[in-house]
Amino acid sequence: MMASKAQKLARKRRARNMQEQAVSMPDAKPDTVKRPPVHIVPKVEAIRPTPERIGKGSFKMPTGPGRKLLPAVDEAHDTIAKLHKAGLINDDQEQAARDWQDIKAAIRAELGVSQGRSCLDISPVGHDNDEGNPALMERWLKIEAELGSFKTGVLDWTCVLGHRPANLPLLRVALDGFSKL
């Protein structure tokens, strides 16, 4: 019996020494081999708008094969599209509104009008000696002179800021006047 206790203690010491050596050896292989976890790839489907959002917009749902992967398209995504979809402005007026949005974006970029600045933006600010785009500025001054402040204001209010037009006939006249320039 004594010999068996001594043998047990010796086996325990050897096992402990082997464990200590295994911990101290970084290249040691683990005792058990585990399989990597199985990752299930979710089925990809397009996210559809909620019923509340569908009620506020005019969505065109995709059809045909693969329709579950294609997005729904909101045909009335802004004020101009809503007015056009409702038949309150015609195709030429809608195109004039899109052109107005483009020219206003170009003017804002040319003048360096900021919509706000991040506190993390450390780029330099101030005056530059660049002449800019004189043709764009000349066109803008001509448009302002031809349309006047009321028409440019109504175009900015509806086309750029996205508000409902307060005076729809004036908006139509302004869009028609702008499309002729």
Coordinates of N, CA and C in Angstrom, one line a residue:
M1 N 0.8 -1.2 0.0 CA 0.0 0.0 0.0 C 0.8 1.3 0.0
M2 N 1.9 1.2 0.7 CA 2.8 2.3 0.7 C 3.4 2.6 -0.6
A3 N 3.7 1.6 -1.3 CA 4.3 1.8 -2.6 C 3.3 2.4 -3.6
S4 N 2.1 2.0 -3.5 CA 1.1 2.6 -4.4 C 0.9 4.0 -4.1
K5 N 0.9 4.5 -2.8 CA 0.7 5.9 -2.5 C 1.9 6.7 -3.1
A6 N 3.1 6.2 -2.9 CA 4.3 6.8 -3.5 C 4.2 6.9 -5.0
Q7 N 3.7 5.9 -5.6 CA 3.6 5.9 -7.1 C 2.6 6.9 -7.5
K8 N 1.5 7.0 -6.8 CA 0.5 8.0 -7.1 C 1.0 9.4 -7.0
L9 N 1.7 9.7 -5.9 CA 2.3 11.0 -5.7 C 3.4 11.3 -6.8
A10 N 4.1 10.3 -7.2 CA 5.1 10.5 -8.3 C 4.4 10.8 -9.6
R11 N 3.3 10.1 -9.9 CA 2.6 10.4 -11.1 C 2.0 11.8 -11.1
K12 N 1.5 12.2 -10.0 CA 0.9 13.6 -9.9 C 2.0 14.6 -10.1
R13 N 3.2 14.4 -9.5 CA 4.3 15.3 -9.7 C 4.7 15.4 -11.1
R14 N 4.8 14.3 -11.8 CA 5.2 14.3 -13.2 C 4.2 15.0 -14.1
A15 N 2.9 14.8 -13.8 CA 1.8 15.4 -14.5 C 1.9 16.9 -14.3
R16 N 2.1 17.4 -13.0 CA 2.2 18.8 -12.7 C 3.4 19.4 -13.4
N17 N 4.5 18.7 -13.4 CA 5.8 19.2 -14.1 C 5.5 19.3 -15.6
M18 N 4.8 18.3 -16.2 CA 4.5 18.4 -17.6 C 3.6 19.6 -18.0
Q19 N 2.6 19.8 -17.1 CA 1.7 21.0 -17.3 C 2.5 22.3 -17.2
E20 N 3.4 22.4 -16.3 CA 4.2 23.6 -16.1 C 5.1 23.8 -17.4
Q21 N 5.6 22.7 -17.9 CA 6.5 22.8 -19.0 C 5.7 23.2 -20.3
A22 N 4.4 22.6 -20.4 CA 3.6 22.9 -21.5 C 3.2 24.4 -21.5
V23 N 3.0 25.0 -20.3 CA 2.6 26.4 -20.2 C 3.8 27.3 -20.6
S24 N 5.0 26.9 -20.2 CA 6.1 27.7 -20.5 C 6.6 27.5 -21.9
M25 N 6.1 26.5 -22.7 CA 6.5 26.3 -24.1 C 5.4 26.9 -25.0
P26 N 5.7 28.0 -25.7 CA 4.6 28.6 -26.5 C 4.2 27.7 -27.7
D27 N 5.1 26.9 -28.2 CA 4.9 26.1 -29.4 C 4.1 24.8 -29.0
A28 N 3.8 24.6 -27.8 CA 3.2 23.3 -27.4 C 1.8 23.2 -28.0
K29 N 1.4 22.1 -28.4 CA 0.1 21.8 -29.0 C -0.9 21.5 -27.9
P30 N -2.1 22.0 -28.1 CA -3.1 21.7 -27.0 C -3.4 20.2 -27.0
D31 N -4.0 19.8 -25.9 CA -4.3 18.4 -25.7 C -5.5 18.0 -26.6
T32 N -6.4 18.9 -26.8 CA -7.6 18.5 -27.6 C -7.6 19.4 -28.8
V33 N -8.1 18.8 -29.8 CA -8.3 19.6 -31.1 C -9.8 19.9 -31.2
K34 N -10.1 21.2 -31.4 CA -11.5 21.6 -31.5 C -11.7 22.1 -32.9
R35 N -12.9 21.8 -33.4 CA -13.3 22.3 -34.7 C -13.7 23.8 -34.6
P36 N -13.4 24.5 -35.7 CA -13.8 25.9 -35.7 C -15.3 26.0 -35.7
P37 N -15.9 27.1 -35.2 CA -17.3 27.2 -35.1 C -17.9 27.4 -36.5
V38 N -19.1 26.9 -36.7 CA -19.8 26.9 -38.0 C -20.5 28.2 -38.1
H39 N -20.2 29.0 -39.1 CA -20.9 30.3 -39.3 C -22.0 30.1 -40.4
I40 N -23.2 30.4 -40.0 CA -24.3 30.3 -41.0 C -24.5 31.7 -41.7
V41 N -24.3 31.7 -43.0 CA -24.5 32.9 -43.7 C -26.0 33.2 -43.9
P42 N -26.5 34.4 -43.4 CA -27.9 34.7 -43.6 C -28.3 34.9 -45.0
K43 N -29.5 34.6 -45.3 CA -30.0 34.8 -46.7 C -30.1 36.3 -46.9
V44 N -29.6 36.8 -48.0 CA -29.7 38.3 -48.3 C -31.0 38.6 -48.9
E45 N -31.7 39.6 -48.3 CA -32.9 40.1 -48.9 C -32.9 41.6 -48.8
A46 N -33.6 42.2 -49.7 CA -33.7 43.7 -49.6 C -34.6 44.1 -48.5
I47 N -34.3 45.2 -47.9 CA -35.1 45.7 -46.8 C -36.2 46.5 -47.4
R48 N -37.4 46.2 -47.0 CA -38.6 46.8 -47.5 C -39.0 48.0 -46.6
P49 N -39.6 49.0 -47.1 CA -40.1 50.1 -46.3 C -41.3 49.6 -45.4
T50 N -41.4 50.3 -44.3 CA -42.5 49.9 -43.3 C -43.8 50.4 -43.9
P51 N -44.9 49.8 -43.4 CA -46.2 50.2 -44.0 C -46.5 51.7 -43.8
E52 N -46.0 52.3 -42.7 CA -46.1 53.8 -42.5 C -45.4 54.5 -43.6
R53 N -44.2 54.1 -43.9 CA -43.3 54.8 -44.9 C -44.0 54.6 -46.3
I54 N -44.5 53.4 -46.5 CA -45.2 53.2 -47.8 C -46.4 54.2 -48.0
G55 N -47.1 54.4 -46.8 CA -48.2 55.3 -46.9 C -47.8 56.8 -47.2
K56 N -46.6 57.2 -46.8 CA -46.2 58.5 -47.1 C -45.5 58.7 -48.4
G57 N -45.1 57.7 -49.1 CA -44.4 57.8 -50.3 C -45.1 57.1 -51.5
S58 N -44.5 57.0 -52.6 CA -45.0 56.4 -53.8 C -44.0 55.4 -54.2
F59 N -44.1 54.2 -53.7 CA -43.0 53.2 -54.0 C -43.4 52.3 -55.2
K60 N -42.3 51.9 -55.9 CA -42.4 51.0 -57.0 C -41.7 49.7 -56.6
M61 N -42.4 48.7 -56.4 CA -41.8 47.4 -55.9 C -41.3 46.7 -57.1
P62 N -40.1 46.0 -57.0 CA -39.6 45.3 -58.1 C -40.4 44.0 -58.4
T63 N -40.3 43.6 -59.7 CA -41.0 42.4 -60.1 C -40.0 41.5 -60.9
G64 N -40.4 40.3 -61.1 CA -39.6 39.4 -61.9 C -38.7 38.6 -61.0
P65 N -37.8 37.8 -61.7 CA -36.9 37.0 -60.9 C -35.9 37.8 -60.1
G66 N -35.6 37.4 -58.9 CA -34.7 38.1 -58.0 C -35.3 39.3 -57.4
R67 N -36.6 39.5 -57.4 CA -37.2 40.7 -56.8 C -37.0 40.8 -55.3
K68 N -36.8 39.7 -54.7 CA -36.5 39.8 -53.2 C -35.2 40.4 -52.9
L69 N -34.3 40.4 -53.9 CA -32.9 41.0 -53.7 C -32.9 42.5 -54.1
L70 N -33.9 43.0 -54.9 CA -33.9 44.3 -55.4 C -34.6 45.3 -54.4
P71 N -34.1 46.5 -54.3 CA -34.8 47.5 -53.4 C -36.1 48.0 -54.0
A72 N -36.9 48.5 -53.1 CA -38.1 49.3 -53.5 C -37.7 50.7 -53.8
V73 N -38.2 51.3 -54.9 CA -37.8 52.7 -55.3 C -39.0 53.6 -54.9
D74 N -38.6 54.7 -54.2 CA -39.5 55.7 -53.8 C -39.6 56.7 -55.0
E75 N -40.7 56.8 -55.7 CA -40.8 57.7 -56.8 C -41.1 59.1 -56.4
A76 N -41.5 59.3 -55.2 CA -41.7 60.7 -54.6 C -40.8 60.9 -53.5
H77 N -39.5 61.0 -53.7 CA -38.5 61.1 -52.7 C -38.3 62.5 -52.1
D78 N -38.7 63.5 -52.9 CA -38.5 64.9 -52.4 C -39.7 65.7 -52.9
T79 N -39.8 67.0 -52.5 CA -40.9 67.8 -52.8 C -41.2 67.9 -54.3
I80 N -40.1 68.1 -55.1 CA -40.3 68.2 -56.6 C -40.9 66.9 -57.1
A81 N -40.4 65.8 -56.7 CA -40.9 64.5 -57.2 C -42.4 64.3 -56.8
K82 N -42.7 64.8 -55.6 CA -44.1 64.7 -55.1 C -45.0 65.6 -56.0
L83 N -44.6 66.8 -56.2 CA -45.4 67.7 -57.1 C -45.6 67.1 -58.5
H84 N -44.5 66.6 -59.0 CA -44.6 66.0 -60.4 C -45.5 64.8 -60.4
K85 N -45.4 63.9 -59.4 CA -46.2 62.7 -59.3 C -47.7 63.1 -59.2
A86 N -48.0 64.2 -58.4 CA -49.3 64.6 -58.2 C -49.9 65.3 -59.5
G87 N -49.0 65.6 -60.4 CA -49.5 66.3 -61.6 C -49.6 67.8 -61.5
L88 N -49.0 68.3 -60.4 CA -49.0 69.8 -60.2 C -48.0 70.6 -61.0
I89 N -46.9 69.9 -61.4 CA -45.9 70.5 -62.3 C -45.7 69.5 -63.4
N90 N -45.3 70.0 -64.6 CA -45.1 69.1 -65.8 C -43.7 68.6 -65.8
D91 N -43.4 67.8 -66.9 CA -42.0 67.3 -67.0 C -41.0 68.4 -67.2
D92 N -41.2 69.4 -68.0 CA -40.3 70.4 -68.2 C -40.0 71.2 -66.9
Q93 N -41.0 71.4 -66.2 CA -40.9 72.1 -64.9 C -40.1 71.3 -63.9
E94 N -40.3 70.0 -63.9 CA -39.5 69.2 -63.0 C -38.0 69.2 -63.4
Q95 N -37.8 69.2 -64.7 CA -36.4 69.2 -65.2 C -35.8 70.6 -64.8
A96 N -36.5 71.7 -64.9 CA -36.0 73.0 -64.5 C -35.7 73.0 -63.1
A97 N -36.5 72.4 -62.2 CA -36.3 72.3 -60.8 C -35.0 71.6 -60.5
R98 N -34.7 70.5 -61.2 CA -33.5 69.7 -61.0 C -32.3 70.6 -61.5
D99 N -32.5 71.3 -62.6 CA -31.4 72.2 -63.0 C -31.1 73.3 -62.0
W100 N -32.2 73.8 -61.4 CA -32.0 74.8 -60.4 C -31.2 74.3 -59.2
Q101 N -31.5 73.1 -58.8 CA -30.8 72.4 -57.7 C -29.3 72.3 -58.0
D102 N -29.0 71.9 -59.3 CA -27.6 71.8 -59.7 C -26.9 73.1 -59.7
I103 N -27.5 74.1 -60.3 CA -26.8 75.4 -60.3 C -26.6 76.0 -58.9
K104 N -27.6 75.8 -58.1 CA -27.5 76.3 -56.7 C -26.3 75.6 -56.0
A105 N -26.2 74.3 -56.2 CA -25.1 73.5 -55.6 C -23.8 74.0 -56.1
A106 N -23.7 74.3 -57.4 CA -22.5 74.8 -58.0 C -22.1 76.2 -57.4
I107 N -23.1 77.0 -57.3 CA -22.9 78.4 -56.7 C -22.4 78.3 -55.3
R108 N -23.0 77.4 -54.5 CA -22.6 77.2 -53.1 C -21.2 76.7 -53.0
A109 N -20.8 75.8 -53.9 CA -19.5 75.3 -53.9 C -18.5 76.4 -54.3
E110 N -18.9 77.2 -55.3 CA -18.0 78.3 -55.8 C -17.8 79.3 -54.8
L111 N -18.8 79.7 -54.0 CA -18.7 80.7 -53.0 C -18.2 80.2 -51.7
G112 N -18.1 78.9 -51.6 CA -17.6 78.3 -50.3 C -18.6 78.5 -49.2
V113 N -19.9 78.5 -49.5 CA -20.9 78.6 -48.5 C -20.9 77.2 -47.7
S114 N -20.7 77.3 -46.4 CA -20.7 76.1 -45.6 C -22.0 75.9 -44.9
Q115 N -22.4 74.6 -44.8 CA -23.6 74.2 -44.1 C -23.3 73.9 -42.6
G116 N -22.1 74.3 -42.2 CA -21.7 74.0 -40.9 C -20.3 73.4 -41.0
R117 N -19.6 73.4 -39.9 CA -18.3 72.8 -39.9 C -18.0 72.0 -38.6
S118 N -17.4 70.9 -38.8 CA -17.1 70.0 -37.7 C -16.1 70.6 -36.8
C119 N -16.1 70.4 -35.5 CA -15.1 70.8 -34.6 C -13.8 70.1 -34.9
L120 N -13.9 68.9 -35.6 CA -12.7 68.1 -35.9 C -12.1 68.5 -37.2
D121 N -12.7 69.4 -38.0 CA -12.2 69.9 -39.3 C -11.1 70.9 -39.0
I122 N -9.9 70.6 -39.2 CA -8.8 71.5 -39.0 C -8.2 72.1 -40.3
S123 N -9.0 71.9 -41.4 CA -8.5 72.5 -42.6 C -8.5 74.0 -42.5
P124 N -7.6 74.7 -43.3 CA -7.5 76.1 -43.2 C -8.7 76.8 -43.8
V125 N -9.1 77.9 -43.2 CA -10.2 78.7 -43.8 C -9.7 80.1 -44.0
G126 N -10.4 80.8 -44.8 CA -10.0 82.2 -45.1 C -10.1 82.5 -46.6
H127 N -9.5 83.6 -47.0 CA -9.5 84.1 -48.3 C -8.5 83.4 -49.2
D128 N -8.9 83.0 -50.4 CA -7.9 82.5 -51.4 C -7.9 83.5 -52.6
N129 N -6.8 83.5 -53.3 CA -6.7 84.4 -54.4 C -7.2 83.9 -55.7
D130 N -7.9 82.8 -55.7 CA -8.4 82.1 -56.9 C -9.5 83.0 -57.5
E131 N -9.5 83.1 -58.8 CA -10.5 83.9 -59.5 C -11.9 83.1 -59.6
G132 N -11.8 81.8 -59.4 CA -13.0 81.0 -59.4 C -13.4 80.8 -60.8
N133 N -14.8 80.6 -61.0 CA -15.3 80.3 -62.3 C -16.2 81.5 -62.7
P134 N -15.6 82.4 -63.5 CA -16.3 83.6 -63.9 C -17.5 83.4 -64.7
A135 N -17.5 82.3 -65.6 CA -18.6 82.0 -66.4 C -19.8 81.6 -65.6
L136 N -19.6 80.8 -64.5 CA -20.7 80.4 -63.7 C -21.3 81.6 -62.9
M137 N -20.4 82.5 -62.4 CA -20.9 83.7 -61.7 C -21.6 84.6 -62.6
E138 N -21.2 84.7 -63.8 CA -21.8 85.6 -64.8 C -23.2 85.0 -65.1
R139 N -23.3 83.7 -65.3 CA -24.6 83.1 -65.6 C -25.6 83.3 -64.4
W140 N -25.0 83.1 -63.2 CA -25.8 83.3 -62.0 C -26.4 84.7 -61.9
L141 N -25.6 85.7 -62.1 CA -26.0 87.1 -62.0 C -27.1 87.4 -63.1
K142 N -26.9 86.8 -64.3 CA -27.9 87.0 -65.3 C -29.3 86.3 -64.9
I143 N -29.2 85.1 -64.3 CA -30.4 84.4 -63.9 C -31.1 85.2 -62.8
E144 N -30.4 85.7 -61.8 CA -31.0 86.5 -60.7 C -31.6 87.8 -61.3
A145 N -30.9 88.4 -62.3 CA -31.5 89.7 -62.8 C -32.8 89.4 -63.6
E146 N -32.8 88.3 -64.3 CA -34.0 88.0 -65.2 C -35.2 87.5 -64.3
L147 N -34.9 86.7 -63.3 CA -36.0 86.2 -62.5 C -36.5 87.1 -61.4
G148 N -35.6 87.8 -60.8 CA -36.0 88.7 -59.7 C -36.0 87.9 -58.4
S149 N -36.1 88.7 -57.3 CA -36.0 88.1 -56.0 C -37.2 87.2 -55.6
F150 N -38.4 87.5 -56.0 CA -39.5 86.6 -55.6 C -39.4 85.2 -56.2
K151 N -39.1 85.2 -57.5 CA -39.0 83.9 -58.2 C -37.8 83.1 -57.7
T152 N -36.7 83.7 -57.6 CA -35.5 83.0 -57.0 C -35.8 82.5 -55.6
G153 N -36.5 83.3 -54.9 CA -36.8 82.9 -53.5 C -37.8 81.7 -53.5
V154 N -38.8 81.7 -54.3 CA -39.7 80.6 -54.4 C -39.0 79.3 -54.9
L155 N -38.1 79.5 -55.8 CA -37.3 78.3 -56.3 C -36.4 77.8 -55.2
D156 N -35.8 78.6 -54.4 CA -34.9 78.2 -53.3 C -35.8 77.5 -52.3
W157 N -36.9 78.1 -51.9 CA -37.8 77.6 -50.9 C -38.2 76.1 -51.2
T158 N -38.7 75.9 -52.4 CA -39.2 74.6 -52.8 C -38.1 73.6 -53.3
C159 N -37.3 74.1 -54.2 CA -36.4 73.2 -54.9 C -35.2 72.8 -54.0
V160 N -34.6 73.8 -53.4 CA -33.4 73.6 -52.6 C -33.7 73.2 -51.1
L161 N -34.6 73.9 -50.5 CA -34.9 73.6 -49.1 C -35.9 72.5 -48.9
G162 N -36.7 72.2 -50.0 CA -37.6 71.1 -49.9 C -39.0 71.4 -49.2
H163 N -39.3 72.7 -49.1 CA -40.6 73.0 -48.4 C -41.7 72.9 -49.5
R164 N -42.9 72.8 -49.0 CA -44.1 72.8 -49.9 C -44.2 74.2 -50.4
P165 N -44.6 74.4 -51.7 CA -44.7 75.8 -52.2 C -45.9 76.5 -51.6
A166 N -45.6 77.7 -51.2 CA -46.6 78.6 -50.6 C -47.5 79.1 -51.7
N167 N -46.9 79.3 -52.9 CA -47.7 79.9 -54.0 C -47.3 79.0 -55.3
L168 N -48.2 78.0 -55.5 CA -47.9 77.1 -56.6 C -47.9 77.8 -58.0
P169 N -48.8 78.7 -58.3 CA -48.7 79.4 -59.6 C -47.4 80.2 -59.8
L170 N -46.9 80.8 -58.7 CA -45.6 81.5 -58.8 C -44.5 80.6 -59.0
L171 N -44.5 79.4 -58.4 CA -43.5 78.4 -58.6 C -43.5 77.9 -60.1
R172 N -44.6 77.7 -60.6 CA -44.7 77.3 -62.0 C -44.1 78.3 -63.0
V173 N -44.5 79.6 -62.7 CA -44.0 80.7 -63.5 C -42.5 80.8 -63.4
A174 N -42.0 80.6 -62.2 CA -40.5 80.7 -61.9 C -39.8 79.6 -62.6
L175 N -40.4 78.4 -62.6 CA -39.7 77.2 -63.3 C -39.8 77.4 -64.8
D176 N -40.9 77.9 -65.3 CA -40.9 78.2 -66.7 C -40.0 79.2 -67.2
G177 N -39.8 80.3 -66.4 CA -38.9 81.4 -66.6 C -37.5 80.9 -66.6
F178 N -37.1 80.0 -65.6 CA -35.8 79.5 -65.5 C -35.4 78.6 -66.6
S179 N -36.4 77.8 -67.1 CA -36.1 76.8 -68.2 C -35.8 77.5 -69.5
K180 N -36.3 78.8 -69.6 CA -36.0 79.5 -70.9 C -34.7 80.2 -70.9
L181 N -34.0 80.3 -69.7 CA -32.7 81.0 -69.6 C -31.6 80.1 -70.0

